[in-house]
PDB file of C-alpha atoms in Angstrom:
ATOM      1  CA  MET K   1      31.004  -1.235  29.839  1.00  0.00           C
ATOM      2  CA  ARG K   2      29.723  -4.839  29.654  1.00  0.00           C
ATOM      3  CA  ASP K   3      26.466  -3.434  30.548  1.00  0.00           C
ATOM      4  CA  ALA K   4      26.732  -0.808  28.118  1.00  0.00           C
ATOM      5  CA  GLU K   5      27.624  -3.170  25.493  1.00  0.00           C
ATOM      6  CA  VAL K   6      24.795  -5.392  26.265  1.00  0.00           C
ATOM      7  CA  LYS K   7      22.466  -2.732  26.295  1.00  0.00           C
ATOM      8  CA  ALA K   8      23.675  -1.613  22.598  1.00  0.00           C
ATOM      9  CA  SER K   9      23.567  -4.789  21.150  1.00  0.00           C
ATOM     10  CA  ARG K  10      19.797  -5.059  22.054  1.00  0.00           C
ATOM     11  CA  SER K  11      19.279  -2.059  20.761  1.00  0.00           C
ATOM     12  CA  VAL K  12      20.692  -2.673  17.365  1.00  0.00           C
ATOM     13  CA  LEU K  13      18.900  -5.991  17.444  1.00  0.00           C
ATOM     14  CA  ALA K  14      15.596  -4.607  18.166  1.00  0.00           C
ATOM     15  CA  ALA K  15      16.105  -2.136  15.373  1.00  0.00           C
ATOM     16  CA  LEU K  16      17.202  -4.826  13.217  1.00  0.00           C
ATOM     17  CA  SER K  17      13.829  -7.179  14.343  1.00  0.00           C
ATOM     18  CA  VAL K  18      11.795  -4.022  13.434  1.00  0.00           C
ATOM     19  CA  LEU K  19      13.403  -3.462  10.111  1.00  0.00           C
ATOM     20  CA  VAL K  20      13.103  -6.777   9.238  1.00  0.00           C
ATOM     21  CA  PHE K  21       9.395  -7.287  10.047  1.00  0.00           C
ATOM     22  CA  GLY K  22       8.650  -3.943   7.875  1.00  0.00           C
ATOM     23  CA  TRP K  23      10.106  -5.493   4.768  1.00  0.00           C
ATOM     24  CA  VAL K  24       7.934  -8.950   5.979  1.00  0.00           C
ATOM     25  CA  ILE K  25       5.111  -6.591   6.173  1.00  0.00           C
ATOM     26  CA  ALA K  26       5.522  -5.383   2.520  1.00  0.00           C
ATOM     27  CA  ALA K  27       6.240  -8.477   0.802  1.00  0.00           C
ATOM     28  CA  GLY K  28       3.985 -10.675   2.990  1.00  0.00           C
ATOM     29  CA  ASN K  29       0.834  -8.703   1.883  1.00  0.00           C
ATOM     30  CA  THR K  30       1.979  -8.475  -1.886  1.00  0.00           C
ATOM     31  CA  GLY K  31       1.980 -11.877  -1.732  1.00  0.00           C
ATOM     32  CA  ILE K  32      -1.193 -12.114  -0.008  1.00  0.00           C
ATOM     33  CA  ALA K  33      -2.845  -9.792  -2.756  1.00  0.00           C
ATOM     34  CA  CYS K  34      -1.343 -12.047  -5.525  1.00  0.00           C
ATOM     35  CA  ALA K  35      -2.848 -15.160  -3.866  1.00  0.00           C
ATOM     36  CA  ALA K  36      -6.512 -13.462  -3.526  1.00  0.00           C
ATOM     37  CA  VAL K  37      -6.486 -11.447  -6.791  1.00  0.00           C
ATOM     38  CA  GLY K  38      -9.527 -10.099  -7.878  1.00  0.00           C
ATOM     39  CA  ASN K  39     -10.548  -9.605  -4.163  1.00  0.00           C
ATOM     40  CA  ASP K  40      -9.295  -6.599  -2.617  1.00  0.00           C
ATOM     41  CA  VAL K  41     -10.817  -6.877   0.868  1.00  0.00           C
ATOM     42  CA  ILE K  42      -8.556  -9.177   2.104  1.00  0.00           C
ATOM     43  CA  PRO K  43      -5.192  -7.672   1.693  1.00  0.00           C
ATOM     44  CA  ILE K  44      -6.540  -4.393   2.785  1.00  0.00           C
ATOM     45  CA  ILE K  45      -7.523  -5.844   6.002  1.00  0.00           C
ATOM     46  CA  THR K  46      -4.540  -7.592   6.652  1.00  0.00           C
ATOM     47  CA  GLY K  47      -2.014  -4.819   5.204  1.00  0.00           C
ATOM     48  CA  THR K  48      -3.972  -2.072   7.440  1.00  0.00           C
ATOM     49  CA  LEU K  49      -3.804  -4.604  10.651  1.00  0.00           C
ATOM     50  CA  LEU K  50       0.338  -5.219   9.960  1.00  0.00           C
ATOM     51  CA  CYS K  51       0.936  -1.517   9.034  1.00  0.00           C
ATOM     52  CA  LEU K  52      -0.851  -0.589  12.412  1.00  0.00           C
ATOM     53  CA  VAL K  53       1.548  -3.330  14.321  1.00  0.00           C
ATOM     54  CA  PHE K  54       4.699  -1.719  12.844  1.00  0.00           C
ATOM     55  CA  MET K  55       3.704   1.867  14.128  1.00  0.00           C
ATOM     56  CA  ILE K  56       3.258   0.232  17.625  1.00  0.00           C
ATOM     57  CA  ALA K  57       6.499  -1.682  16.864  1.00  0.00           C
ATOM     58  CA  LEU K  58       8.042   1.742  16.052  1.00  0.00           C
ATOM     59  CA  ARG K  59       6.589   3.444  18.887  1.00  0.00           C
ATOM     60  CA  VAL K  60       8.408   0.728  21.436  1.00  0.00           C
ATOM     61  CA  LEU K  61      11.508   1.088  19.677  1.00  0.00           C
ATOM     62  CA  HIS K  62      11.769   5.001  19.563  1.00  0.00           C
ATOM     63  CA  ARG K  63       9.574   5.636  22.819  1.00  0.00           C
ATOM     64  CA  ALA K  64       7.285   8.319  21.249  1.00  0.00           C
ATOM     65  CA  TRP K  65       4.507   8.386  19.166  1.00  0.00           C
ATOM     66  CA  TRP K  66       5.806  11.309  16.665  1.00  0.00           C
ATOM     67  CA  LEU K  67       8.110   9.276  15.040  1.00  0.00           C
ATOM     68  CA  ALA K  68       5.584   6.191  14.487  1.00  0.00           C
ATOM     69  CA  VAL K  69       2.900   8.618  13.029  1.00  0.00           C
ATOM     70  CA  LEU K  70       5.528  10.027  10.534  1.00  0.00           C
ATOM     71  CA  SER K  71       5.206   5.936   9.229  1.00  0.00           C
ATOM     72  CA  ALA K  72       1.940   6.421   8.587  1.00  0.00           C
ATOM     73  CA  LEU K  73       2.917   7.996   5.131  1.00  0.00           C
ATOM     74  CA  PRO K  74       5.330   5.093   3.768  1.00  0.00           C
ATOM     75  CA  GLY K  75       2.627   2.829   4.838  1.00  0.00           C
ATOM     76  CA  LEU K  76      -0.123   4.283   2.959  1.00  0.00           C
ATOM     77  CA  LEU K  77       2.416   3.606   0.068  1.00  0.00           C
ATOM     78  CA  ILE K  78       3.139  -0.019   0.883  1.00  0.00           C
ATOM     79  CA  LEU K  79      -0.793  -0.453   1.480  1.00  0.00           C
ATOM     80  CA  VAL K  80      -1.329   0.802  -1.927  1.00  0.00           C
ATOM     81  CA  GLY K  81       1.394  -0.571  -3.714  1.00  0.00           C
ATOM     82  CA  SER K  82       0.652  -4.394  -2.044  1.00  0.00           C
ATOM     83  CA  VAL K  83      -2.855  -4.074  -2.994  1.00  0.00           C
ATOM     84  CA  GLN K  84      -3.358  -2.972  -6.218  1.00  0.00           C
ATOM     85  CA  HIS K  85      -0.062  -4.431  -7.972  1.00  0.00           C
ATOM     86  CA  ALA K  86      -1.319  -8.035  -8.235  1.00  0.00           C
ATOM     87  CA  PRO K  87      -4.525  -6.858  -9.979  1.00  0.00           C
ATOM     88  CA  GLU K  88      -3.157  -4.409 -12.368  1.00  0.00           C
ATOM     89  CA  ALA K  89       0.129  -7.036 -13.190  1.00  0.00           C
ATOM     90  CA  ALA K  90      -2.658  -9.571 -14.077  1.00  0.00           C
ATOM     91  CA  LEU K  91      -4.405  -7.283 -16.568  1.00  0.00           C
ATOM     92  CA  ALA K  92      -1.014  -6.068 -18.107  1.00  0.00           C
ATOM     93  CA  SER K  93      -0.020  -9.741 -18.560  1.00  0.00           C
ATOM     94  CA  ARG K  94      -2.897 -11.466 -19.471  1.00  0.00           C
ATOM     95  CA  GLY K  95      -5.260  -8.377 -20.229  1.00  0.00           C
ATOM     96  CA  ILE K  96      -6.846  -7.972 -23.529  1.00  0.00           C
ATOM     97  CA  ARG K  97      -7.131  -4.269 -24.555  1.00  0.00           C
ATOM     98  CA  GLU K  98     -10.065  -2.922 -26.632  1.00  0.00           C
ATOM     99  CA  ASN K  99     -11.577   0.303 -27.351  1.00  0.00           C
ATOM    100  CA  VAL K 100     -14.845   1.189 -26.036  1.00  0.00           C
ATOM    101  CA  VAL K 101     -17.666   3.973 -26.070  1.00  0.00           C
ATOM    102  CA  ILE K 102     -19.560   4.464 -22.764  1.00  0.00           C
ATOM    103  CA  THR K 103     -23.061   4.395 -23.359  1.00  0.00           C
ATOM    104  CA  ALA K 104     -24.415   4.631 -20.143  1.00  0.00           C
ATOM    105  CA  VAL K 105     -23.998   5.168 -16.508  1.00  0.00           C
ATOM    106  CA  SER K 106     -25.417   4.464 -13.140  1.00  0.00           C
ATOM    107  CA  ALA K 107     -24.940   5.971  -9.976  1.00  0.00           C
ATOM    108  CA  VAL K 108     -25.350   4.992  -6.399  1.00  0.00           C
ATOM    109  CA  SER K 109     -24.193   7.374  -4.008  1.00  0.00           C
ATOM    110  CA  THR K 110     -20.492   7.932  -5.110  1.00  0.00           C
ATOM    111  CA  ASN K 111     -20.459   4.908  -7.100  1.00  0.00           C
ATOM    112  CA  HIS K 112     -20.327   5.303 -10.683  1.00  0.00           C
ATOM    113  CA  ARG K 113     -21.280   2.022 -12.934  1.00  0.00           C
ATOM    114  CA  PHE K 114     -20.544   2.816 -16.793  1.00  0.00           C
ATOM    115  CA  THR K 115     -21.938   0.353 -19.344  1.00  0.00           C
ATOM    116  CA  LEU K 116     -19.147   0.046 -22.461  1.00  0.00           C
ATOM    117  CA  ALA K 117     -19.650  -0.983 -26.156  1.00  0.00           C
ATOM    118  CA  GLY K 118     -16.740  -2.348 -27.955  1.00  0.00           C
ATOM    119  CA  ALA K 119     -16.612  -3.461 -31.794  1.00  0.00           C
ATOM    120  CA  ASN K 120     -18.588  -6.879 -30.839  1.00  0.00           C
ATOM    121  CA  GLY K 121     -21.513  -5.082 -28.718  1.00  0.00           C
ATOM    122  CA  GLU K 122     -22.053  -4.340 -25.147  1.00  0.00           C
ATOM    123  CA  LEU K 123     -19.520  -5.673 -23.005  1.00  0.00           C
ATOM    124  CA  ALA K 124     -20.419  -7.900 -20.135  1.00  0.00           C
ATOM    125  CA  GLN K 125     -18.205  -5.811 -17.548  1.00  0.00           C
ATOM    126  CA  THR K 126     -18.603  -2.462 -16.892  1.00  0.00           C
ATOM    127  CA  LEU K 127     -16.082   0.320 -15.652  1.00  0.00           C
ATOM    128  CA  GLU K 128     -16.506   1.080 -11.936  1.00  0.00           C
ATOM    129  CA  TYR K 129     -15.582   4.292 -10.734  1.00  0.00           C
ATOM    130  CA  ARG K 130     -15.661   5.414  -6.616  1.00  0.00           C
ATOM    131  CA  GLY K 131     -16.003   9.076  -6.246  1.00  0.00           C
ATOM    132  CA  SER K 132     -18.453  11.952  -6.303  1.00  0.00           C
ATOM    133  CA  ASP K 133     -17.074  13.468  -9.955  1.00  0.00           C
ATOM    134  CA  PRO K 134     -16.303  10.892 -12.361  1.00  0.00           C
ATOM    135  CA  ASP K 135     -13.872  11.354 -15.208  1.00  0.00           C
ATOM    136  CA  TYR K 136     -15.947   9.640 -17.670  1.00  0.00           C
ATOM    137  CA  ARG K 137     -19.089  10.740 -19.616  1.00  0.00           C
ATOM    138  CA  VAL K 138     -21.543   8.946 -21.845  1.00  0.00           C
ATOM    139  CA  GLY K 139     -20.002   9.148 -25.372  1.00  0.00           C
ATOM    140  CA  ASP K 140     -16.574   9.132 -24.522  1.00  0.00           C
ATOM    141  CA  ARG K 141     -14.234   6.884 -25.991  1.00  0.00           C
ATOM    142  CA  ILE K 142     -11.636   4.818 -24.192  1.00  0.00           C
ATOM    143  CA  GLU K 143      -9.461   1.998 -24.044  1.00  0.00           C
ATOM    144  CA  VAL K 144      -9.894  -0.427 -21.439  1.00  0.00           C
ATOM    145  CA  ILE K 145      -8.261  -3.677 -20.413  1.00  0.00           C
ATOM    146  CA  ARG K 146     -10.472  -6.636 -19.083  1.00  0.00           C
ATOM    147  CA  ASP K 147      -9.463 -10.099 -17.741  1.00  0.00           C
ATOM    148  CA  PRO K 148     -10.413 -13.060 -20.087  1.00  0.00           C
ATOM    149  CA  GLU K 149     -10.660 -14.905 -16.833  1.00  0.00           C
ATOM    150  CA  GLY K 150     -13.078 -12.588 -15.256  1.00  0.00           C
ATOM    151  CA  VAL K 151     -11.078 -12.697 -12.352  1.00  0.00           C
ATOM    152  CA  VAL K 152      -9.759  -8.853 -12.199  1.00  0.00           C
ATOM    153  CA  PRO K 153     -12.391  -5.851 -12.520  1.00  0.00           C
ATOM    154  CA  LEU K 154     -12.424  -4.462 -16.063  1.00  0.00           C
ATOM    155  CA  GLU K 155      -9.980  -0.865 -15.749  1.00  0.00           C
ATOM    156  CA  ASP K 156      -9.241   2.151 -17.802  1.00  0.00           C
ATOM    157  CA  ALA K 157      -6.042   1.055 -19.726  1.00  0.00           C
ATOM    158  CA  ALA K 158      -4.676   4.536 -18.665  1.00  0.00           C
ATOM    159  CA  LYS K 159      -4.748   3.669 -14.996  1.00  0.00           C
ATOM    160  CA  VAL K 160      -3.009   0.483 -15.132  1.00  0.00           C
ATOM    161  CA  ASP K 161       0.103   1.075 -14.018  1.00  0.00           C
ATOM    162  CA  PRO K 162       1.920  -2.389 -12.339  1.00  0.00           C
ATOM    163  CA  ARG K 163       5.207  -0.811 -12.222  1.00  0.00           C
ATOM    164  CA  GLY K 164       4.050   2.151 -10.765  1.00  0.00           C
ATOM    165  CA  ARG K 165       2.409   0.657  -7.828  1.00  0.00           C
ATOM    166  CA  LEU K 166       5.469  -1.083  -7.516  1.00  0.00           C
ATOM    167  CA  ASN K 167       7.593   1.843  -7.219  1.00  0.00           C
ATOM    168  CA  GLY K 168       5.252   3.293  -4.613  1.00  0.00           C
ATOM    169  CA  LEU K 169       5.820   0.025  -2.754  1.00  0.00           C
ATOM    170  CA  VAL K 170       9.459   0.157  -2.739  1.00  0.00           C
ATOM    171  CA  MET K 171       9.302   3.594  -1.655  1.00  0.00           C
ATOM    172  CA  GLY K 172       7.378   2.897   1.305  1.00  0.00           C
ATOM    173  CA  VAL K 173       9.666   0.236   2.040  1.00  0.00           C
ATOM    174  CA  VAL K 174      12.624   2.484   1.881  1.00  0.00           C
ATOM    175  CA  GLY K 175      10.872   5.194   4.074  1.00  0.00           C
ATOM    176  CA  TRP K 176      10.145   2.422   6.592  1.00  0.00           C
ATOM    177  CA  SER K 177      13.475   1.663   6.751  1.00  0.00           C
ATOM    178  CA  VAL K 178      14.905   5.155   7.135  1.00  0.00           C
ATOM    179  CA  LEU K 179      12.476   6.035   9.827  1.00  0.00           C
ATOM    180  CA  THR K 180      13.567   2.368  11.679  1.00  0.00           C
ATOM    181  CA  VAL K 181      17.198   3.348  11.936  1.00  0.00           C
ATOM    182  CA  LEU K 182      16.327   6.885  12.898  1.00  0.00           C
ATOM    183  CA  ALA K 183      14.099   5.096  15.900  1.00  0.00           C
ATOM    184  CA  GLY K 184      16.587   2.484  16.798  1.00  0.00           C
ATOM    185  CA  TRP K 185      19.512   5.361  17.123  1.00  0.00           C
ATOM    186  CA  ARG K 186      17.243   7.532  18.813  1.00  0.00           C
ATOM    187  CA  GLY K 187      15.851   5.098  20.843  1.00  0.00           C
ATOM    188  CA  HIS K 188      19.316   3.758  21.793  1.00  0.00           C
ATOM    189  CA  VAL K 189      20.505   7.242  23.053  1.00  0.00           C
ATOM    190  CA  ARG K 190      17.786   7.924  25.410  1.00  0.00           C
ATOM    191  CA  ARG K 191      18.223   4.218  26.813  1.00  0.00           C
ATOM    192  CA  ARG K 192      21.759   4.717  27.281  1.00  0.00           C
ATOM    193  CA  LYS K 193      21.100   8.282  29.057  1.00  0.00           C
ATOM    194  CA  GLY K 194      18.315   6.643  31.200  1.00  0.00           C
ATOM    195  CA  VAL K 195      15.816   8.491  29.820  1.00  0.00           C
ATOM    196  CA  VAL K 196      11.930   6.837  30.517  1.00  0.00           C
ATOM    197  CA  TYR K 197       9.356   9.640  29.736  1.00  0.00           C
ATOM    198  CA  ASP K 198       7.727   9.782  26.426  1.00  0.00           C
ATOM    199  CA  ASP K 199       8.050  13.135  24.299  1.00  0.00           C
TER     200      ASP K 199
END
């Protein structure tokens, strides 16, 4: 009985450790993005690596890859939310809104750069679009938000949604939490039965 209790305690501790690790990843990568605001490469790299480590930890906890693979979807929500919340929050808090006209466009591969003109002439910053089919055309009038400090790139005001990014981040954390509880329970049952093979 004592041996069974020890195994149960270890299973609970392992699941709790993975659960807390997931929360730390979400909070930590968001903090990194805030510290490196204006440079998305750093939180993208750290977030991707940490999400992969979480998947491995979930695999060890559950003893199977299929549940770890399921964690990729909430992991993507956490990665996108943690990386994009900081710059969008900066634009929402200190950014300057301005109505502009698209006057020109240049494209290199799937990267498009739109030149903008406001009430006081051409803006120094351009609107960047990554993709093969941009939503913008020369002559379009849009509202943009630009950072007066020039740290965060100019963005289309309609696409700046820091609360939505934060909600996505929270949804990802909830998803990871649910999967961790399921993995912990499944792993505990398998260990109690002495099952050591993968499924």
